[in-house]
């Protein structure tokens, strides 16, 4: 088992671009926490799951987990520990917003065993934060990082968003430089995306804000890649960069196809083979079902075909610095058909992408070039079996 993800479905404010499952109302928070404890302890999964092998990561995401009190977080960590053994070098991460971070909370998180912070900065510029409808200010972003470092958190990651209308090329580079100066060890950098049923999607549909500028996003990605190379950062996944030795263990396990468990409404799980399941993305249904011992009835399940499993490994492999490994992915492709046609077609398509300058074929793998990273979805789709 790679790790456990716990979804805390509450936020103090709705960002314009966000389509994750959350509620801005906390009136059933206590009931939710009770249901969450029940789900963690129940071990009622749609398929057999190994619950004896120690887990190496625990990740509190959302939503905004930092809205919980230190006592509530400590109780959740202890509940997981009571039911799933931990490795000695356990990575425990909490996603947090700058406006939730205080010296008192940081001390409580330390006491709960949390040793990695993921701070939703998004930008160090006030203009960008207002446009996104973020709850914190630019000053709070820098102060939160400084407080975290003073409290002894040396494993810090922040989220940054690029390609927004208010962010120029120079301002984007300045955001990266500030993160570097503040001692951040990991960056998750995402292009602005427009998801249906978000405020941003509505604003664009109504002409209140301009549509996404894809040329700007491409420039910002190229600036990011060049900055990382110059500064010695490792772009180990398309959207994730780190100083050497500071990769996210939790997310790296996802991309490697390792089994993981998710708890909380909308959380996903994977058995490492061909089975996925997702908790219902509805707080009320989730709470009520677990209160009567029927929470496992609300899981949505999916069984992946052999081709779907391979396609996922192709997609995640391309996103990683190591690329698609020839062994075992290509060996598996070669074994699908006795006449090897699938394998030959796969390699021919990879060669076409290499001729375009989008990927590089080595003796051991297929890797995206920097130009190819801008075409990652197209390359993955073209290589799907």
CSV table of N, CA, C and O in Angstrom, one decimal, residues 263-319:
chain,number,residue,atom,x,y,z
A,263,UNK,N,-10.4,8.1,1.7
A,263,UNK,CA,-11.5,8.2,2.6
A,263,UNK,C,-12.1,9.6,2.6
A,263,UNK,O,-11.4,10.6,2.4
A,264,UNK,N,-13.4,9.7,2.7
A,264,UNK,CA,-14.1,10.9,2.6
A,264,UNK,C,-14.9,11.1,1.3
A,264,UNK,O,-14.6,10.4,0.3
A,265,UNK,N,-15.9,11.9,1.3
A,265,UNK,CA,-16.7,12.1,0.1
A,265,UNK,C,-15.9,12.5,-1.1
A,265,UNK,O,-15.1,13.4,-1.1
A,266,UNK,N,-16.1,11.8,-2.3
A,266,UNK,CA,-15.4,12.0,-3.6
A,266,UNK,C,-14.0,11.4,-3.6
A,266,UNK,O,-13.3,11.4,-4.7
A,267,UNK,N,-13.5,10.8,-2.5
A,267,UNK,CA,-12.1,10.3,-2.5
A,267,UNK,C,-12.0,9.0,-3.4
A,267,UNK,O,-13.0,8.2,-3.3
A,268,UNK,N,-10.9,8.8,-4.1
A,268,UNK,CA,-10.7,7.7,-5.0
A,268,UNK,C,-9.8,6.7,-4.3
A,268,UNK,O,-8.9,7.0,-3.5
A,269,UNK,N,-9.9,5.4,-4.7
A,269,UNK,CA,-9.0,4.3,-4.2
A,269,UNK,C,-8.7,3.5,-5.4
A,269,UNK,O,-9.4,3.4,-6.4
A,270,UNK,N,-7.6,2.7,-5.3
A,270,UNK,CA,-7.1,1.9,-6.4
A,270,UNK,C,-6.3,0.7,-5.8
A,270,UNK,O,-5.5,0.9,-4.9
A,271,UNK,N,-6.6,-0.5,-6.3
A,271,UNK,CA,-6.0,-1.7,-5.7
A,271,UNK,C,-4.7,-2.1,-6.3
A,271,UNK,O,-4.1,-3.1,-6.0
A,272,UNK,N,-4.2,-1.2,-7.2
A,272,UNK,CA,-2.9,-1.5,-7.9
A,272,UNK,C,-3.0,-2.4,-9.0
A,272,UNK,O,-2.0,-2.7,-9.7
A,273,UNK,N,-4.2,-2.9,-9.3
A,273,UNK,CA,-4.3,-3.9,-10.4
A,273,UNK,C,-5.3,-3.4,-11.4
A,273,UNK,O,-5.0,-2.7,-12.3
A,274,UNK,N,-6.6,-3.7,-11.2
A,274,UNK,CA,-7.6,-3.2,-12.2
A,274,UNK,C,-8.9,-2.7,-11.6
A,274,UNK,O,-9.9,-2.6,-12.3
A,275,UNK,N,-8.9,-2.4,-10.3
A,275,UNK,CA,-10.1,-2.0,-9.6
A,275,UNK,C,-9.9,-0.6,-9.0
A,275,UNK,O,-9.0,-0.3,-8.3
A,276,UNK,N,-10.9,0.3,-9.3
A,276,UNK,CA,-11.0,1.6,-8.7
A,276,UNK,C,-12.3,1.8,-8.1
A,276,UNK,O,-13.3,1.2,-8.5
A,277,UNK,N,-12.4,2.6,-7.0
A,277,UNK,CA,-13.7,2.9,-6.5
A,277,UNK,C,-13.6,4.3,-5.9
A,277,UNK,O,-12.6,4.8,-5.6
A,278,UNK,N,-14.8,5.0,-5.9
A,278,UNK,CA,-14.9,6.4,-5.5
A,278,UNK,C,-16.0,6.5,-4.5
A,278,UNK,O,-17.1,6.0,-4.7
A,279,UNK,N,-15.8,7.2,-3.4
A,279,UNK,CA,-16.8,7.5,-2.4
A,279,UNK,C,-17.8,8.6,-3.0
A,279,UNK,O,-17.4,9.4,-3.8
A,280,UNK,N,-19.0,8.5,-2.6
A,280,UNK,CA,-20.0,9.4,-3.2
A,280,UNK,C,-19.6,10.9,-2.9
A,280,UNK,O,-19.1,11.2,-1.9
A,281,UNK,N,-19.8,11.7,-3.9
A,281,UNK,CA,-19.4,13.1,-3.9
A,281,UNK,C,-20.6,13.9,-3.4
A,281,UNK,O,-21.0,14.9,-4.0
A,282,UNK,N,-21.0,13.6,-2.2
A,282,UNK,CA,-22.2,14.3,-1.6
A,282,UNK,C,-22.0,14.2,-0.1
A,282,UNK,O,-22.1,13.1,0.5
A,283,UNK,N,-21.9,15.3,0.6
A,283,UNK,CA,-21.6,15.3,2.0
A,283,UNK,C,-22.8,14.6,2.8
A,283,UNK,O,-22.6,13.8,3.7
A,284,UNK,N,-24.0,15.0,2.5
A,284,UNK,CA,-25.2,14.5,3.3
A,284,UNK,C,-25.3,13.0,3.1
A,284,UNK,O,-25.6,12.3,4.0
A,285,UNK,N,-25.2,12.6,1.8
A,285,UNK,CA,-25.4,11.1,1.6
A,285,UNK,C,-24.3,10.4,2.3
A,285,UNK,O,-24.5,9.3,2.9
A,286,UNK,N,-23.1,10.9,2.2
A,286,UNK,CA,-21.9,10.2,2.8
A,286,UNK,C,-22.1,10.1,4.3
A,286,UNK,O,-22.0,9.0,4.9
A,287,UNK,N,-22.5,11.2,4.9
A,287,UNK,CA,-22.6,11.2,6.4
A,287,UNK,C,-23.8,10.2,6.8
A,287,UNK,O,-23.6,9.3,7.7
A,288,UNK,N,-24.9,10.4,6.2
A,288,UNK,CA,-26.1,9.6,6.6
A,288,UNK,C,-25.8,8.1,6.4
A,288,UNK,O,-26.3,7.2,7.2
A,289,UNK,N,-25.1,7.7,5.3
A,289,UNK,CA,-24.9,6.3,5.0
A,289,UNK,C,-24.0,5.7,6.0
A,289,UNK,O,-24.2,4.6,6.5
A,290,UNK,N,-22.9,6.4,6.3
A,290,UNK,CA,-22.0,5.8,7.3
A,290,UNK,C,-22.6,5.7,8.7
A,290,UNK,O,-22.2,4.8,9.5
A,291,UNK,N,-23.4,6.7,9.0
A,291,UNK,CA,-24.1,6.7,10.3
A,291,UNK,C,-24.9,5.4,10.6
A,291,UNK,O,-25.1,5.0,11.7
A,292,UNK,N,-25.4,4.8,9.5
A,292,UNK,CA,-26.2,3.6,9.6
A,292,UNK,C,-25.5,2.4,9.2
A,292,UNK,O,-26.1,1.3,9.0
A,293,UNK,N,-24.2,2.5,9.0
A,293,UNK,CA,-23.3,1.4,8.6
A,293,UNK,C,-23.5,0.9,7.2
A,293,UNK,O,-23.1,-0.2,6.8
A,294,UNK,N,-24.0,1.8,6.3
A,294,UNK,CA,-24.2,1.5,4.9
A,294,UNK,C,-23.3,2.3,3.9
A,294,UNK,O,-23.6,2.4,2.7
A,295,UNK,N,-22.2,2.9,4.5
A,295,UNK,CA,-21.4,3.7,3.6
A,295,UNK,C,-20.8,3.0,2.5
A,295,UNK,O,-20.7,3.6,1.4
A,296,UNK,N,-20.4,1.8,2.6
A,296,UNK,CA,-19.8,1.1,1.5
A,296,UNK,C,-20.8,0.8,0.3
A,296,UNK,O,-20.3,0.6,-0.8
A,297,UNK,N,-22.1,1.0,0.6
A,297,UNK,CA,-23.0,0.9,-0.5
A,297,UNK,C,-23.0,2.1,-1.5
A,297,UNK,O,-23.5,2.0,-2.6
A,298,UNK,N,-22.4,3.2,-1.0
A,298,UNK,CA,-22.3,4.4,-1.8
A,298,UNK,C,-21.1,4.4,-2.7
A,298,UNK,O,-20.9,5.4,-3.5
A,299,UNK,N,-20.2,3.5,-2.7
A,299,UNK,CA,-19.0,3.5,-3.5
A,299,UNK,C,-19.4,3.2,-5.0
A,299,UNK,O,-20.2,2.4,-5.3
A,300,UNK,N,-18.8,4.0,-5.9
A,300,UNK,CA,-18.9,3.8,-7.3
A,300,UNK,C,-17.6,3.0,-7.7
A,300,UNK,O,-16.5,3.4,-7.4
A,301,UNK,N,-17.8,1.9,-8.4
A,301,UNK,CA,-16.6,1.0,-8.7
A,301,UNK,C,-16.4,1.0,-10.3
A,301,UNK,O,-17.3,1.2,-11.1
A,302,UNK,N,-15.2,0.7,-10.6
A,302,UNK,CA,-14.8,0.6,-12.0
A,302,UNK,C,-13.7,-0.5,-12.1
A,302,UNK,O,-12.7,-0.5,-11.4
A,303,UNK,N,-13.9,-1.4,-13.1
A,303,UNK,CA,-12.9,-2.5,-13.3
A,303,UNK,C,-12.3,-2.1,-14.7
A,303,UNK,O,-12.9,-2.1,-15.7
A,304,UNK,N,-11.0,-2.0,-14.6
A,304,UNK,CA,-10.2,-1.6,-15.9
A,304,UNK,C,-9.9,-2.8,-16.7
A,304,UNK,O,-9.5,-3.8,-16.2
A,305,UNK,N,-10.1,-2.6,-18.0
A,305,UNK,CA,-9.6,-3.7,-18.9
A,305,UNK,C,-8.1,-3.7,-19.0
A,305,UNK,O,-7.4,-2.7,-18.5
A,306,UNK,N,-7.5,-4.7,-19.7
A,306,UNK,CA,-6.1,-4.7,-19.8
A,306,UNK,C,-5.6,-3.5,-20.6
A,306,UNK,O,-4.6,-2.9,-20.3
A,307,UNK,N,-6.4,-3.1,-21.7
A,307,UNK,CA,-6.0,-2.0,-22.5
A,307,UNK,C,-6.0,-0.7,-21.7
A,307,UNK,O,-5.2,0.2,-21.8
A,308,UNK,N,-7.1,-0.5,-20.8
A,308,UNK,CA,-7.2,0.6,-20.0
A,308,UNK,C,-6.1,0.8,-19.0
A,308,UNK,O,-5.5,1.9,-18.8
A,309,UNK,N,-5.7,-0.4,-18.4
A,309,UNK,CA,-4.5,-0.3,-17.5
A,309,UNK,C,-3.3,0.1,-18.2
A,309,UNK,O,-2.5,0.9,-17.7
A,310,UNK,N,-3.0,-0.4,-19.4
A,310,UNK,CA,-1.9,0.0,-20.2
A,310,UNK,C,-1.9,1.5,-20.5
A,310,UNK,O,-0.9,2.2,-20.5
A,311,UNK,N,-3.1,1.9,-20.9
A,311,UNK,CA,-3.2,3.3,-21.3
A,311,UNK,C,-2.9,4.3,-20.2
A,311,UNK,O,-2.3,5.3,-20.3
A,312,UNK,N,-3.4,3.9,-19.0
A,312,UNK,CA,-3.1,4.7,-17.8
A,312,UNK,C,-1.6,4.7,-17.5
A,312,UNK,O,-1.0,5.8,-17.2
A,313,UNK,N,-0.9,3.6,-17.7
A,313,UNK,CA,0.6,3.6,-17.5
A,313,UNK,C,1.3,4.4,-18.5
A,313,UNK,O,2.3,5.0,-18.3
A,314,UNK,N,0.7,4.4,-19.8
A,314,UNK,CA,1.3,5.2,-20.8
A,314,UNK,C,1.2,6.7,-20.5
A,314,UNK,O,2.1,7.5,-20.5
A,315,UNK,N,-0.1,7.1,-20.0
A,315,UNK,CA,-0.3,8.5,-19.7
A,315,UNK,C,0.5,9.0,-18.5
A,315,UNK,O,1.1,10.0,-18.6
A,316,UNK,N,0.5,8.2,-17.4
A,316,UNK,CA,1.3,8.6,-16.3
A,316,UNK,C,2.8,8.5,-16.5
A,316,UNK,O,3.5,9.4,-16.0
A,317,UNK,N,3.2,7.6,-17.3
A,317,UNK,CA,4.6,7.4,-17.6
A,317,UNK,C,5.1,8.6,-18.4
A,317,UNK,O,6.2,9.2,-18.1
A,318,UNK,N,4.3,9.1,-19.4
A,318,UNK,CA,4.7,10.3,-20.1
A,318,UNK,C,4.9,11.5,-19.3
A,318,UNK,O,5.8,12.3,-19.5
A,319,UNK,N,4.1,11.6,-18.3
A,319,UNK,CA,4.1,12.8,-17.4
A,319,UNK,C,5.3,12.8,-16.5
A,319,UNK,O,5.7,13.9,-16.0
